[in-house]
Coordinates of C-alpha atoms (C1' of nucleotides) in Angstrom, one line a residue:
Chain A
M1 CA -6.5 -8.5 4.4
P2 CA -9.5 -10.1 2.8
E3 CA -10.6 -8.7 -0.5
L4 CA -13.1 -9.9 -3.0
P5 CA -10.8 -12.7 -4.2
E6 CA -9.9 -13.9 -0.7
V7 CA -13.6 -13.9 0.3
E8 CA -14.5 -16.1 -2.8
V9 CA -11.7 -18.4 -2.3
T10 CA -13.0 -18.9 1.3
R11 CA -16.5 -19.2 0.3
R12 CA -15.6 -22.1 -2.3
S13 CA -13.6 -23.8 0.2
F14 CA -16.5 -24.7 2.4
A15 CA -19.8 -24.0 0.6
D16 CA -20.2 -27.6 -0.7
R17 CA -19.1 -29.1 2.6
I18 CA -21.6 -27.2 4.7
A19 CA -24.5 -27.4 2.5
G20 CA -27.4 -29.3 4.0
A21 CA -26.0 -29.2 7.6
T22 CA -28.2 -28.8 10.5
V23 CA -27.2 -26.2 13.2
R24 CA -26.8 -27.8 16.6
A25 CA -25.3 -24.8 18.6
A26 CA -24.1 -21.4 17.9
R27 CA -21.7 -19.3 20.1
L28 CA -20.6 -15.7 20.4
G29 CA -17.2 -14.3 21.7
K30 CA -16.4 -10.6 22.0
P31 CA -18.5 -8.2 20.1
L32 CA -17.8 -7.6 16.5
R33 CA -18.6 -4.7 14.2
W34 CA -22.2 -5.2 14.2
P35 CA -24.5 -7.5 16.8
L36 CA -25.9 -10.7 15.6
G37 CA -29.3 -9.3 15.7
V38 CA -30.9 -12.5 17.1
A39 CA -30.3 -14.8 20.1
P40 CA -27.8 -17.5 19.0
E41 CA -30.2 -20.2 19.9
A42 CA -32.6 -19.1 17.1
L43 CA -30.3 -20.5 14.7
V44 CA -30.5 -24.0 16.1
G45 CA -32.3 -26.7 14.3
Q46 CA -32.2 -24.5 11.1
R47 CA -30.1 -26.0 8.1
V48 CA -27.7 -24.4 5.9
R49 CA -29.0 -24.3 2.3
S50 CA -26.2 -22.7 0.5
V51 CA -23.3 -20.3 0.7
G52 CA -23.2 -17.2 -1.6
R53 CA -21.5 -14.1 -1.8
R54 CA -22.3 -10.3 -2.5
G55 CA -19.2 -8.0 -2.7
K56 CA -17.3 -9.1 0.3
Y57 CA -20.0 -10.4 2.3
L58 CA -20.6 -14.2 2.6
L59 CA -24.4 -15.0 2.4
V60 CA -25.1 -18.1 4.4
E61 CA -28.6 -19.0 3.3
M62 CA -30.5 -20.8 6.2
D63 CA -34.1 -22.1 6.4
R64 CA -35.5 -18.9 7.9
G65 CA -33.0 -16.2 6.8
W66 CA -29.3 -15.4 6.1
L67 CA -26.2 -15.1 7.9
L68 CA -24.1 -12.4 6.5
V69 CA -20.5 -12.7 7.2
H70 CA -18.0 -10.0 6.6
L71 CA -14.3 -10.9 7.3
G72 CA -13.3 -7.2 8.0
M73 CA -9.6 -6.8 7.6
S74 CA -8.1 -9.5 10.0
G75 CA -10.9 -12.2 9.7
S76 CA -10.8 -15.8 8.3
L77 CA -13.0 -18.7 8.6
Q78 CA -12.4 -22.3 9.3
F79 CA -14.8 -25.3 8.6
A80 CA -13.8 -28.7 9.9
P81 CA -15.3 -31.8 11.4
A82 CA -13.6 -30.8 14.7
L83 CA -11.2 -27.9 15.7
P84 CA -9.2 -27.2 18.8
P85 CA -10.9 -25.2 21.7
P86 CA -11.6 -21.6 20.8
G87 CA -8.9 -19.0 21.4
P88 CA -9.2 -15.4 22.6
H89 CA -9.9 -14.1 18.9
D90 CA -12.3 -16.8 17.8
H91 CA -15.6 -14.6 18.0
F92 CA -18.3 -16.9 16.3
E93 CA -18.9 -20.6 16.0
L94 CA -21.7 -22.5 14.3
D95 CA -21.5 -26.1 15.5
T96 CA -23.4 -28.0 12.7
S97 CA -24.0 -31.8 11.9
Q98 CA -21.3 -31.6 9.2
G99 CA -18.6 -29.7 11.1
L100 CA -17.7 -26.5 13.0
L101 CA -17.7 -23.2 11.2
R102 CA -15.5 -20.7 13.1
L103 CA -14.6 -16.9 12.5
H104 CA -11.1 -16.0 13.8
D105 CA -10.8 -12.2 13.7
P106 CA -8.1 -10.5 16.1
R107 CA -9.3 -7.0 15.0
R108 CA -12.9 -7.5 15.0
F109 CA -13.7 -5.4 12.1
G110 CA -15.6 -8.4 10.7
A111 CA -19.2 -9.0 11.5
V112 CA -21.8 -11.9 11.5
V113 CA -25.4 -10.6 11.1
C114 CA -28.6 -12.7 11.1
V115 CA -31.2 -11.4 8.8
P116 CA -34.4 -13.2 9.1
S117 CA -36.3 -13.8 5.7
L118 CA -39.0 -11.2 6.7
D119 CA -36.4 -8.5 7.6
H120 CA -36.2 -7.0 3.9
A121 CA -35.3 -3.7 5.3
R122 CA -32.3 -4.9 7.1
A123 CA -31.0 -6.6 4.0
V124 CA -31.4 -3.6 1.9
Q125 CA -29.7 -1.6 4.6
L126 CA -26.7 -3.8 4.6
L127 CA -26.5 -4.9 0.9
G128 CA -28.6 -2.2 -0.9
G129 CA -26.0 0.2 -1.6
L130 CA -23.4 -2.0 -3.1
G131 CA -22.3 -1.7 -6.6
V132 CA -22.2 -4.2 -9.5
E133 CA -20.2 -7.4 -9.1
P134 CA -16.8 -6.8 -11.1
L135 CA -16.6 -10.4 -12.2
E136 CA -20.1 -10.9 -13.4
A137 CA -21.6 -9.7 -16.8
G138 CA -23.3 -6.7 -15.2
F139 CA -19.8 -5.1 -14.9
D140 CA -19.8 -3.3 -18.3
P141 CA -17.4 -0.7 -19.7
V142 CA -19.8 1.6 -21.0
R143 CA -22.0 1.6 -18.0
F144 CA -18.9 2.1 -15.8
H145 CA -17.9 5.1 -17.7
Q146 CA -21.4 6.7 -17.3
A147 CA -21.4 6.0 -13.6
L148 CA -17.9 7.7 -13.3
R149 CA -19.1 10.6 -15.2
Q150 CA -21.3 11.5 -12.2
R151 CA -18.6 11.7 -9.8
R152 CA -16.1 14.6 -9.1
A153 CA -14.1 12.8 -6.5
P154 CA -10.7 11.4 -7.2
I155 CA -11.0 8.1 -9.2
K156 CA -9.3 6.1 -6.3
Q157 CA -11.9 7.1 -3.7
V158 CA -14.7 6.4 -6.1
L159 CA -13.5 3.0 -6.6
L160 CA -13.0 2.3 -2.8
A161 CA -16.6 3.6 -2.1
G162 CA -18.0 0.5 -3.7
D163 CA -21.3 1.8 -4.7
I164 CA -20.3 1.7 -8.6
V165 CA -18.3 -1.5 -8.4
V166 CA -17.7 -3.7 -5.3
G167 CA -14.8 -5.7 -4.3
V168 CA -12.0 -3.3 -5.0
G169 CA -10.3 -2.7 -1.9
N170 CA -7.3 -0.3 -1.1
I171 CA -4.7 -2.8 -2.5
Y172 CA -6.5 -3.5 -5.9
A173 CA -7.4 0.0 -6.4
S174 CA -3.7 1.1 -6.6
E175 CA -2.9 -1.9 -8.6
A176 CA -5.7 -1.5 -11.2
L177 CA -5.0 2.3 -11.5
F178 CA -1.3 1.4 -12.2
S179 CA -2.3 -1.3 -14.8
A180 CA -4.6 1.3 -16.5
G181 CA -2.2 4.1 -16.5
I182 CA -4.4 6.4 -14.4
R183 CA -3.2 8.8 -11.6
P184 CA -5.3 7.9 -8.4
T185 CA -5.9 11.8 -8.0
T186 CA -7.7 12.1 -11.3
R187 CA -11.4 13.1 -11.0
A188 CA -13.5 10.4 -12.0
D189 CA -15.7 12.6 -14.3
R190 CA -12.6 13.5 -16.2
I191 CA -11.7 10.0 -17.4
S192 CA -12.4 9.4 -21.0
G193 CA -14.5 6.6 -22.5
P194 CA -11.4 4.7 -23.7
R195 CA -9.5 5.3 -20.3
A196 CA -12.5 4.1 -18.5
A197 CA -12.5 1.0 -20.6
R198 CA -8.9 0.3 -19.9
L199 CA -9.7 0.8 -16.1
H200 CA -12.4 -1.6 -16.4
A201 CA -10.4 -4.2 -18.0
A202 CA -7.7 -3.7 -15.4
I203 CA -9.8 -4.2 -12.4
V204 CA -11.2 -7.5 -14.0
Q205 CA -7.8 -8.8 -14.7
V206 CA -6.3 -7.6 -11.4
L207 CA -9.2 -9.5 -9.5
Q208 CA -9.3 -12.5 -11.6
R209 CA -5.4 -13.2 -11.5
A210 CA -5.8 -12.7 -7.5
L211 CA -8.5 -15.2 -7.5
A212 CA -6.4 -17.8 -9.7
V213 CA -3.4 -17.2 -7.4
G214 CA -5.8 -17.7 -4.5
G215 CA -6.9 -20.9 -5.7
S216 CA -3.5 -22.4 -5.4
T217 CA -2.1 -20.8 -2.4
L218 CA -5.4 -20.7 -0.4
R219 CA -6.8 -24.0 -1.1
D220 CA -7.0 -24.9 2.5
F221 CA -7.5 -21.4 3.8
V222 CA -10.6 -22.5 5.9
S223 CA -9.8 -26.1 6.7
A224 CA -6.2 -25.6 7.6
D225 CA -4.3 -23.7 10.1
G226 CA -5.8 -20.3 9.2
Q227 CA -2.4 -18.6 9.7
S228 CA -0.8 -19.1 6.3
G229 CA -3.6 -18.3 4.3
Y230 CA -3.2 -14.8 3.1
F231 CA -2.3 -13.9 -0.3
Q232 CA 1.5 -13.5 -0.9
L233 CA 0.9 -10.4 -2.9
D234 CA 3.3 -9.7 -5.8
T235 CA 2.3 -6.0 -6.5
M236 CA 3.4 -3.5 -8.9
V237 CA 3.0 -0.4 -6.7
Y238 CA 1.2 -1.2 -3.5
D239 CA 3.5 -1.0 -0.3
R240 CA 6.4 -0.2 -2.6
A241 CA 6.9 3.4 -1.8
G242 CA 10.3 4.6 -2.9
Q243 CA 11.2 1.3 -4.7
P244 CA 11.7 1.3 -8.5
C245 CA 8.6 0.9 -10.7
R246 CA 8.7 -2.5 -12.2
R247 CA 7.8 -1.0 -15.5
C248 CA 10.0 2.1 -15.8
A249 CA 12.3 2.1 -12.7
T250 CA 11.0 5.5 -11.6
A251 CA 10.6 5.6 -7.6
I252 CA 6.9 4.7 -6.6
R253 CA 5.4 7.4 -4.7
T254 CA 2.7 7.2 -1.9
I255 CA 0.1 9.9 -0.8
R256 CA -2.8 10.0 1.6
Q257 CA -6.4 10.0 0.2
G258 CA -9.1 9.9 2.7
Q259 CA -6.9 8.6 5.3
R260 CA -5.8 5.7 3.3
S261 CA -2.4 5.2 1.5
T262 CA -2.3 5.2 -2.2
Y263 CA 0.7 4.2 -4.3
F264 CA 1.4 5.1 -7.9
C265 CA 4.2 5.6 -10.4
P266 CA 4.6 9.2 -11.3
L267 CA 5.7 8.3 -14.7
C268 CA 3.5 5.5 -15.8
Q269 CA 0.4 7.2 -14.3
A270 CA 1.3 10.7 -15.6
R271 CA -2.5 12.0 -15.5
Chain B
dA1 C1' -26.8 14.1 -4.0
dA2 C1' -22.3 13.8 -3.4
dG3 C1' -18.1 14.1 -0.6
dC4 C1' -15.9 14.6 3.3
dT5 C1' -14.3 13.3 8.3
dG6 C1' -14.1 10.4 12.4
dT7 C1' -14.9 6.0 14.4
dC8 C1' -14.4 1.2 15.4
dC9 C1' -10.1 -2.7 17.1
dT10 C1' -5.6 -4.6 17.9
dG11 C1' -1.1 -6.4 16.7
dA12 C1' 3.1 -5.0 14.4
dA13 C1' 6.4 -1.8 13.6
dA14 C1' 8.6 2.5 14.2
dG15 C1' 10.1 6.2 17.3
dC16 C1' 12.1 7.8 21.6
Chain C
dT1 C1' 15.8 -2.6 26.7
dG2 C1' 11.0 -0.9 27.4
dC3 C1' 7.7 2.4 26.9
dT4 C1' 4.9 5.2 23.6
dT5 C1' 3.1 6.5 19.3
dT6 C1' 1.5 5.4 14.7
dC7 C1' -0.3 2.8 11.2
dA8 C1' -3.1 -0.6 8.6
dG9 C1' -7.8 -1.7 6.8
dG10 C1' -13.7 -1.8 5.3
dA11 C1' -17.6 0.5 5.8
dC12 C1' -20.9 3.2 8.2
dA13 C1' -22.8 7.5 11.0
dG14 C1' -23.1 12.2 10.7
dC15 C1' -21.8 16.2 9.0
dT16 C1' -21.7 19.9 5.1

DNA sequence: AAGCTGTCCTGAAAGC
DNA sequence: TGCTTTCAGGACAGCT
């Protein structure tokens, strides 16, 4: 499932190639998570200025607004001069002078939303509540600790909420907590400064490593077949229930937190 | 305000 | 073998 590293790799794979292109047509498939918000024809004639990213949203900057693209959990993008006819799971297409951008999303948790330049409220609604970017300078260990001290919920769920730091999904939350030696059920406000600093470093390291791996395994994520693109994850705890911890050989345990699976090592993550 | 729960969707895997 | 059930995931609405 696309988490921050996959989204960033996707962005890099087509941002330069689509920049400057003029939209010739836009097509919708079955409904996605949210409606597009405008008639597809409203995009025709606009040029693509750039492709940025905020959290797990891709921000396609157009002449008169932004296209916010979210890959949900099963979405992927392709951008190529030409593509085969759309299949039953291709739910958005942007035909441009430089190629065809296509969203393939079998489970339709993804979304493409057009936010006109003037609709500031809509932009705030979609992006306003997001936390800091974990791979940018604003993600600071001291401020991270201060933010955690305001929260009584289990640290795993606080990370997932995304309002302190974005981009840490279910997989990387478990992985980062293992790396920092913190039990996922620990109340966020009970984590000391030094331990928060360790978690901060673990989040950065886990995401950066995934991004580096993605750079090699996902080089043609967008332009190629779209099937083999997902990360081949080599995890320490995620999806390893009952298997021996790679550090101490204790059996990895799984629990449910907020209807989501959490994995941890009971020995390496004692508290 | 913060923190719960339910909801959306569909393919894969497990269970009967 | 074939049918039914469960599970996975991100993020929001609507509660308490």
